[in-house]
Amino acid sequence: ISLVPSIASLIMNLRKSALALLQLDVDLQSESANGDDTKVVYIIHHGEKVWMPSNATAYGYACESEQGWARAYNMPSVFGTPPKDGFVTPDTLFSFNYDNGDLDCRTTRGYYRTQATIAPLGQALGLEINNQTGSKPDLCGKELGSQITNDCHLPPEGGSRHDFGPCCNSAAADAMKASLFGGDAETNVVLAAWEHANIAYLASALVGSEINIKWRDHHFDKVVAVYFDAVTG
């Protein structure tokens, strides 16, 4: 089956959610109802980070703030059982891997902020979090500057330190689609907690064409939903 969603079976939208403990009265219903005929990948930004005015550089690698942890602990009320209206409880969880490095803050359990954001949900649902995929070339066997690899680049000046282009987001999308269409008929919903500069790359890789999503590092209250036909993909 084709794993590229058609226009008829795909709706890309940015929806306000309850993830920030705000805007709980927003209507999340859309013209694409989640049911037996659709599968979906939800993409969210990780929670807020600790801000240190005296060291703006450190912000790029910081741990989640109290507000970020509040968001994390509110996740079960949005994606748990039962989920908030307009959402479906995920069967599989993914989080953005910061290249297995030590520059980005980790919790005492070794969780990056992306993994920490959905850890309370994973615990509530009894689901492990796949933290094996991300953007940096070595996560999927690519190389910067290779003639074969033309979709990986160094982070742009003034941009996210984790923006290596589409790069290994394509491998992440493949893993997510494999979880939906890899033979386990019970897997219908994936939730991915991602780094902001890579959300558009991941969504584009899932769709199979470039999706223009402007996602700033201070945007935390939106969800990208990529829908697939459950039969044809």
C-alpha atoms as a printed R data frame, in Angstrom:
    type eleno elety resid chain resno       x      y      z
1   ATOM     1    CA   ILE     A     1   0.000  0.000  0.000
2   ATOM     2    CA   SER     A     2   1.023  3.585 -0.498
3   ATOM     3    CA   LEU     A     3   2.161  5.323  2.653
4   ATOM     4    CA   VAL     A     4   1.816  8.793  1.117
5   ATOM     5    CA   PRO     A     5  -1.530 10.304  2.160
6   ATOM     6    CA   SER     A     6  -3.673 11.592 -0.657
7   ATOM     7    CA   ILE     A     7  -5.303 15.007 -0.618
8   ATOM     8    CA   ALA     A     8  -8.633 13.309  0.016
9   ATOM     9    CA   SER     A     9  -7.369 11.416  3.031
10  ATOM    10    CA   LEU     A    10  -5.139 14.131  4.496
11  ATOM    11    CA   ILE     A    11  -5.963 17.211  6.491
12  ATOM    12    CA   MET     A    12  -3.084 19.279  7.767
13  ATOM    13    CA   ASN     A    13  -4.188 21.732 10.363
14  ATOM    14    CA   LEU     A    14  -2.831 23.530 13.362
15  ATOM    15    CA   ARG     A    15  -5.331 23.276 16.172
16  ATOM    16    CA   LYS     A    16  -5.362 25.013 19.498
17  ATOM    17    CA   SER     A    17  -5.190 22.393 22.220
18  ATOM    18    CA   ALA     A    18  -5.427 22.195 25.978
19  ATOM    19    CA   LEU     A    19  -1.752 21.405 26.290
20  ATOM    20    CA   ALA     A    20  -0.828 24.711 27.879
21  ATOM    21    CA   LEU     A    21  -3.537 24.400 30.546
22  ATOM    22    CA   LEU     A    22  -5.108 27.230 28.554
23  ATOM    23    CA   GLN     A    23  -7.931 27.616 26.060
24  ATOM    24    CA   LEU     A    24  -9.736 24.564 27.376
25  ATOM    25    CA   ASP     A    25 -12.979 25.723 25.758
26  ATOM    26    CA   VAL     A    26 -11.661 25.685 22.183
27  ATOM    27    CA   ASP     A    27 -13.618 23.505 19.757
28  ATOM    28    CA   LEU     A    28 -11.247 20.896 18.365
29  ATOM    29    CA   GLN     A    29 -13.676 19.154 16.046
30  ATOM    30    CA   SER     A    30 -12.686 19.135 12.377
31  ATOM    31    CA   GLU     A    31 -14.150 17.980  9.098
32  ATOM    32    CA   SER     A    32 -11.970 14.864  9.314
33  ATOM    33    CA   ALA     A    33 -13.437 12.781 12.075
34  ATOM    34    CA   ASN     A    34 -11.136 10.210 13.591
35  ATOM    35    CA   GLY     A    35 -12.668  6.783 13.218
36  ATOM    36    CA   ASP     A    36 -12.120  3.298 11.853
37  ATOM    37    CA   ASP     A    37 -11.371  4.707  8.404
38  ATOM    38    CA   THR     A    38  -8.431  6.929  9.412
39  ATOM    39    CA   LYS     A    39  -5.080  6.747 11.104
40  ATOM    40    CA   VAL     A    40  -3.287  9.812 12.432
41  ATOM    41    CA   VAL     A    41   0.098 11.111 13.515
42  ATOM    42    CA   TYR     A    42  -0.095 13.965 16.029
43  ATOM    43    CA   ILE     A    43   2.967 16.209 16.352
44  ATOM    44    CA   ILE     A    44   3.453 18.521 19.316
45  ATOM    45    CA   HIS     A    45   6.236 20.785 20.539
46  ATOM    46    CA   HIS     A    46   7.994 19.870 23.768
47  ATOM    47    CA   GLY     A    47   7.168 21.876 26.903
48  ATOM    48    CA   GLU     A    48   8.544 25.267 27.885
49  ATOM    49    CA   LYS     A    49  12.200 25.507 28.932
50  ATOM    50    CA   VAL     A    50  13.971 27.256 31.765
51  ATOM    51    CA   TRP     A    51  14.877 30.802 30.708
52  ATOM    52    CA   MET     A    52  18.062 32.367 31.996
53  ATOM    53    CA   PRO     A    53  18.322 36.063 30.998
54  ATOM    54    CA   SER     A    54  22.028 36.094 31.811
55  ATOM    55    CA   ASN     A    55  22.752 33.219 29.410
56  ATOM    56    CA   ALA     A    56  20.510 33.206 26.363
57  ATOM    57    CA   THR     A    57  22.675 30.575 24.660
58  ATOM    58    CA   ALA     A    58  21.932 28.072 27.396
59  ATOM    59    CA   TYR     A    59  18.219 28.395 26.636
60  ATOM    60    CA   GLY     A    60  18.722 26.355 23.485
61  ATOM    61    CA   TYR     A    61  19.764 23.356 25.559
62  ATOM    62    CA   ALA     A    62  17.739 23.906 28.742
63  ATOM    63    CA   CYS     A    63  15.518 21.555 30.716
64  ATOM    64    CA   GLU     A    64  11.800 22.032 31.019
65  ATOM    65    CA   SER     A    65  10.571 24.776 33.302
66  ATOM    66    CA   GLU     A    66   7.796 24.452 35.882
67  ATOM    67    CA   GLN     A    67   5.345 25.471 33.172
68  ATOM    68    CA   GLY     A    68   6.782 22.831 30.868
69  ATOM    69    CA   TRP     A    69   6.317 20.179 33.521
70  ATOM    70    CA   ALA     A    70   2.765 21.410 34.156
71  ATOM    71    CA   ARG     A    71   2.114 20.867 30.465
72  ATOM    72    CA   ALA     A    72   3.607 17.382 30.663
73  ATOM    73    CA   TYR     A    73   1.468 16.360 33.611
74  ATOM    74    CA   ASN     A    74  -1.619 17.689 31.825
75  ATOM    75    CA   MET     A    75  -1.006 15.455 28.812
76  ATOM    76    CA   PRO     A    76  -3.199 12.592 30.070
77  ATOM    77    CA   SER     A    77  -6.174 14.965 30.199
78  ATOM    78    CA   VAL     A    78  -5.689 15.686 26.489
79  ATOM    79    CA   PHE     A    79  -4.504 12.384 25.016
80  ATOM    80    CA   GLY     A    80  -5.334  9.929 27.805
81  ATOM    81    CA   THR     A    81  -8.406  7.787 28.341
82  ATOM    82    CA   PRO     A    82 -10.766  9.339 27.668
83  ATOM    83    CA   PRO     A    83  -9.070 11.945 25.478
84  ATOM    84    CA   LYS     A    84 -10.182 15.530 25.059
85  ATOM    85    CA   ASP     A    85 -12.893 16.002 22.425
86  ATOM    86    CA   GLY     A    86 -11.379 16.064 18.951
87  ATOM    87    CA   PHE     A    87  -8.384 13.883 19.836
88  ATOM    88    CA   VAL     A    88  -7.777 10.138 19.927
89  ATOM    89    CA   THR     A    89  -5.648  8.325 22.502
90  ATOM    90    CA   PRO     A    90  -2.303  7.301 20.959
91  ATOM    91    CA   ASP     A    91  -1.136  3.711 20.628
92  ATOM    92    CA   THR     A    92   2.514  4.635 20.027
93  ATOM    93    CA   LEU     A    93   4.742  7.436 21.315
94  ATOM    94    CA   PHE     A    94   7.827  9.004 19.703
95  ATOM    95    CA   SER     A    95  10.120 11.744 20.986
96  ATOM    96    CA   PHE     A    96  12.853 13.767 19.286
97  ATOM    97    CA   ASN     A    97  16.345 12.504 20.070
98  ATOM    98    CA   TYR     A    98  19.022 15.189 20.459
99  ATOM    99    CA   ASP     A    99  21.719 12.970 18.952
100 ATOM   100    CA   ASN     A   100  22.253 11.041 22.189
101 ATOM   101    CA   GLY     A   101  24.411 13.989 23.225
102 ATOM   102    CA   ASP     A   102  25.032 15.619 26.574
103 ATOM   103    CA   LEU     A   103  24.710 19.281 25.548
104 ATOM   104    CA   ASP     A   104  20.933 19.193 25.779
105 ATOM   105    CA   CYS     A   105  19.589 18.860 29.289
106 ATOM   106    CA   ARG     A   106  18.384 15.491 30.498
107 ATOM   107    CA   THR     A   107  16.386 14.580 33.562
108 ATOM   108    CA   THR     A   108  17.747 12.252 36.232
109 ATOM   109    CA   ARG     A   109  16.091  9.457 34.235
110 ATOM   110    CA   GLY     A   110  17.967 10.491 31.120
111 ATOM   111    CA   TYR     A   111  14.947 12.020 29.389
112 ATOM   112    CA   TYR     A   112  15.371 14.877 26.953
113 ATOM   113    CA   ARG     A   113  12.655 17.564 27.164
114 ATOM   114    CA   THR     A   114  10.758 15.994 24.257
115 ATOM   115    CA   GLN     A   115  10.601 12.645 26.018
116 ATOM   116    CA   ALA     A   116   9.855 14.268 29.378
117 ATOM   117    CA   THR     A   117   6.873 16.117 27.890
118 ATOM   118    CA   ILE     A   118   5.045 12.872 27.118
119 ATOM   119    CA   ALA     A   119   6.498 10.717 29.902
120 ATOM   120    CA   PRO     A   120   3.466 11.188 32.212
121 ATOM   121    CA   LEU     A   121   1.185 10.194 29.339
122 ATOM   122    CA   GLY     A   122   3.313  7.150 28.591
123 ATOM   123    CA   GLN     A   123   3.128  6.111 32.218
124 ATOM   124    CA   ALA     A   124  -0.638  6.595 32.306
125 ATOM   125    CA   LEU     A   125  -1.125  4.535 29.141
126 ATOM   126    CA   GLY     A   126   1.558  1.940 29.842
127 ATOM   127    CA   LEU     A   127   3.444  2.845 26.657
128 ATOM   128    CA   GLU     A   128   7.186  3.022 26.065
129 ATOM   129    CA   ILE     A   129   8.527  6.092 24.237
130 ATOM   130    CA   ASN     A   130  10.585  5.572 21.096
131 ATOM   131    CA   ASN     A   131  13.443  8.056 21.475
132 ATOM   132    CA   GLN     A   132  15.625  6.688 18.685
133 ATOM   133    CA   THR     A   133  14.832  9.192 15.938
134 ATOM   134    CA   GLY     A   134  15.594 12.867 15.397
135 ATOM   135    CA   SER     A   135  17.259 15.173 12.877
136 ATOM   136    CA   LYS     A   136  21.049 14.905 13.092
137 ATOM   137    CA   PRO     A   137  22.699 12.888 10.291
138 ATOM   138    CA   ASP     A   138  24.344 10.206 12.389
139 ATOM   139    CA   LEU     A   139  20.973  9.127 13.817
140 ATOM   140    CA   CYS     A   140  20.085  7.584 10.458
141 ATOM   141    CA   GLY     A   141  23.462  6.951  8.867
142 ATOM   142    CA   LYS     A   142  23.719 10.115  6.760
143 ATOM   143    CA   GLU     A   143  26.706 12.417  6.437
144 ATOM   144    CA   LEU     A   144  26.993 16.175  6.153
145 ATOM   145    CA   GLY     A   145  28.578 17.265  2.881
146 ATOM   146    CA   SER     A   146  28.070 13.935  1.157
147 ATOM   147    CA   GLN     A   147  27.107 13.995 -2.528
148 ATOM   148    CA   ILE     A   148  24.598 11.287 -1.737
149 ATOM   149    CA   THR     A   149  23.077 13.232  1.137
150 ATOM   150    CA   ASN     A   150  21.680 16.510 -0.148
151 ATOM   151    CA   ASP     A   151  18.996 17.121  2.461
152 ATOM   152    CA   CYS     A   152  21.248 17.622  5.505
153 ATOM   153    CA   HIS     A   153  22.924 20.910  6.345
154 ATOM   154    CA   LEU     A   154  24.589 22.598  9.275
155 ATOM   155    CA   PRO     A   155  22.254 24.615 11.536
156 ATOM   156    CA   PRO     A   156  21.711 28.088 10.044
157 ATOM   157    CA   GLU     A   157  23.197 31.067 11.843
158 ATOM   158    CA   GLY     A   158  20.676 32.557 14.219
159 ATOM   159    CA   GLY     A   159  18.364 29.564 13.924
160 ATOM   160    CA   SER     A   160  17.789 26.433 15.946
161 ATOM   161    CA   ARG     A   161  20.920 24.525 16.878
162 ATOM   162    CA   HIS     A   162  19.004 21.380 15.983
163 ATOM   163    CA   ASP     A   163  18.014 22.385 12.441
164 ATOM   164    CA   PHE     A   164  19.934 20.047 10.141
165 ATOM   165    CA   GLY     A   165  17.298 20.251  7.408
166 ATOM   166    CA   PRO     A   166  14.936 17.400  6.469
167 ATOM   167    CA   CYS     A   167  17.822 14.983  7.067
168 ATOM   168    CA   CYS     A   168  16.863 12.235  9.526
169 ATOM   169    CA   ASN     A   169  13.320 13.486  9.964
170 ATOM   170    CA   SER     A   170  12.569 11.312  6.935
171 ATOM   171    CA   ALA     A   171  13.731  8.222  8.819
172 ATOM   172    CA   ALA     A   172  11.589  9.283 11.775
173 ATOM   173    CA   ALA     A   173   8.555  9.605  9.487
174 ATOM   174    CA   ASP     A   174   9.266  6.161  8.034
175 ATOM   175    CA   ALA     A   175   9.375  4.681 11.531
176 ATOM   176    CA   MET     A   176   6.079  6.331 12.448
177 ATOM   177    CA   LYS     A   177   4.350  5.148  9.281
178 ATOM   178    CA   ALA     A   178   5.778  1.667  9.804
179 ATOM   179    CA   SER     A   179   4.174  1.604 13.239
180 ATOM   180    CA   LEU     A   180   0.833  2.475 11.624
181 ATOM   181    CA   PHE     A   181   1.035  0.226  8.574
182 ATOM   182    CA   GLY     A   182   3.597 -2.385  9.536
183 ATOM   183    CA   GLY     A   183   1.144 -5.182 10.135
184 ATOM   184    CA   ASP     A   184  -0.204 -4.238 13.565
185 ATOM   185    CA   ALA     A   185  -3.824 -3.417 12.794
186 ATOM   186    CA   GLU     A   186  -4.330 -2.169 16.344
187 ATOM   187    CA   THR     A   187  -1.958  0.770 15.893
188 ATOM   188    CA   ASN     A   188  -4.000  3.710 14.648
189 ATOM   189    CA   VAL     A   189  -2.605  6.753 16.415
190 ATOM   190    CA   VAL     A   190   0.968  8.020 16.871
191 ATOM   191    CA   LEU     A   191   1.922 10.979 19.054
192 ATOM   192    CA   ALA     A   192   5.325 12.586 18.487
193 ATOM   193    CA   ALA     A   193   6.873 15.231 20.768
194 ATOM   194    CA   TRP     A   194   9.324 17.144 18.575
195 ATOM   195    CA   GLU     A   195  11.819 19.999 18.438
196 ATOM   196    CA   HIS     A   196  10.194 23.129 16.994
197 ATOM   197    CA   ALA     A   197  12.469 23.691 13.987
198 ATOM   198    CA   ASN     A   198  11.960 20.102 12.863
199 ATOM   199    CA   ILE     A   199   8.171 19.915 13.066
200 ATOM   200    CA   ALA     A   200   7.709 21.146  9.476
201 ATOM   201    CA   TYR     A   201  10.361 18.708  8.247
202 ATOM   202    CA   LEU     A   202   8.671 15.789  9.973
203 ATOM   203    CA   ALA     A   203   5.207 16.763  8.729
204 ATOM   204    CA   SER     A   204   6.555 17.152  5.184
205 ATOM   205    CA   ALA     A   205   8.207 13.743  5.330
206 ATOM   206    CA   LEU     A   206   4.961 12.173  6.507
207 ATOM   207    CA   VAL     A   207   2.952 13.859  3.756
208 ATOM   208    CA   GLY     A   208   5.474 13.326  0.987
209 ATOM   209    CA   SER     A   209   5.641 16.969 -0.058
210 ATOM   210    CA   GLU     A   210   6.814 20.200  1.507
211 ATOM   211    CA   ILE     A   211   4.482 21.628  4.144
212 ATOM   212    CA   ASN     A   212   5.078 25.234  5.117
213 ATOM   213    CA   ILE     A   213   4.568 25.468  8.878
214 ATOM   214    CA   LYS     A   214   6.010 28.460 10.694
215 ATOM   215    CA   TRP     A   215   6.711 27.164 14.194
216 ATOM   216    CA   ARG     A   216   8.570 29.452 16.585
217 ATOM   217    CA   ASP     A   217  10.389 28.216 19.661
218 ATOM   218    CA   HIS     A   218   7.802 29.920 21.884
219 ATOM   219    CA   HIS     A   219   4.786 28.243 20.276
220 ATOM   220    CA   PHE     A   220   3.551 25.458 22.540
221 ATOM   221    CA   ASP     A   221  -0.230 25.378 22.125
222 ATOM   222    CA   LYS     A   222  -0.693 23.775 18.736
223 ATOM   223    CA   VAL     A   223  -0.982 20.272 17.359
224 ATOM   224    CA   VAL     A   224  -0.254 19.092 13.832
225 ATOM   225    CA   ALA     A   225  -2.503 16.224 12.778
226 ATOM   226    CA   VAL     A   226  -1.563 14.182  9.705
227 ATOM   227    CA   TYR     A   227  -4.355 11.834  8.658
228 ATOM   228    CA   PHE     A   228  -4.007  8.664  6.574
229 ATOM   229    CA   ASP     A   229  -6.615  6.428  5.062
230 ATOM   230    CA   ALA     A   230  -6.567  3.282  7.191
231 ATOM   231    CA   VAL     A   231  -6.860  0.970  4.182
232 ATOM   232    CA   THR     A   232  -4.919  2.654  1.391
233 ATOM   233    CA   GLY     A   233  -2.485  4.669  3.521
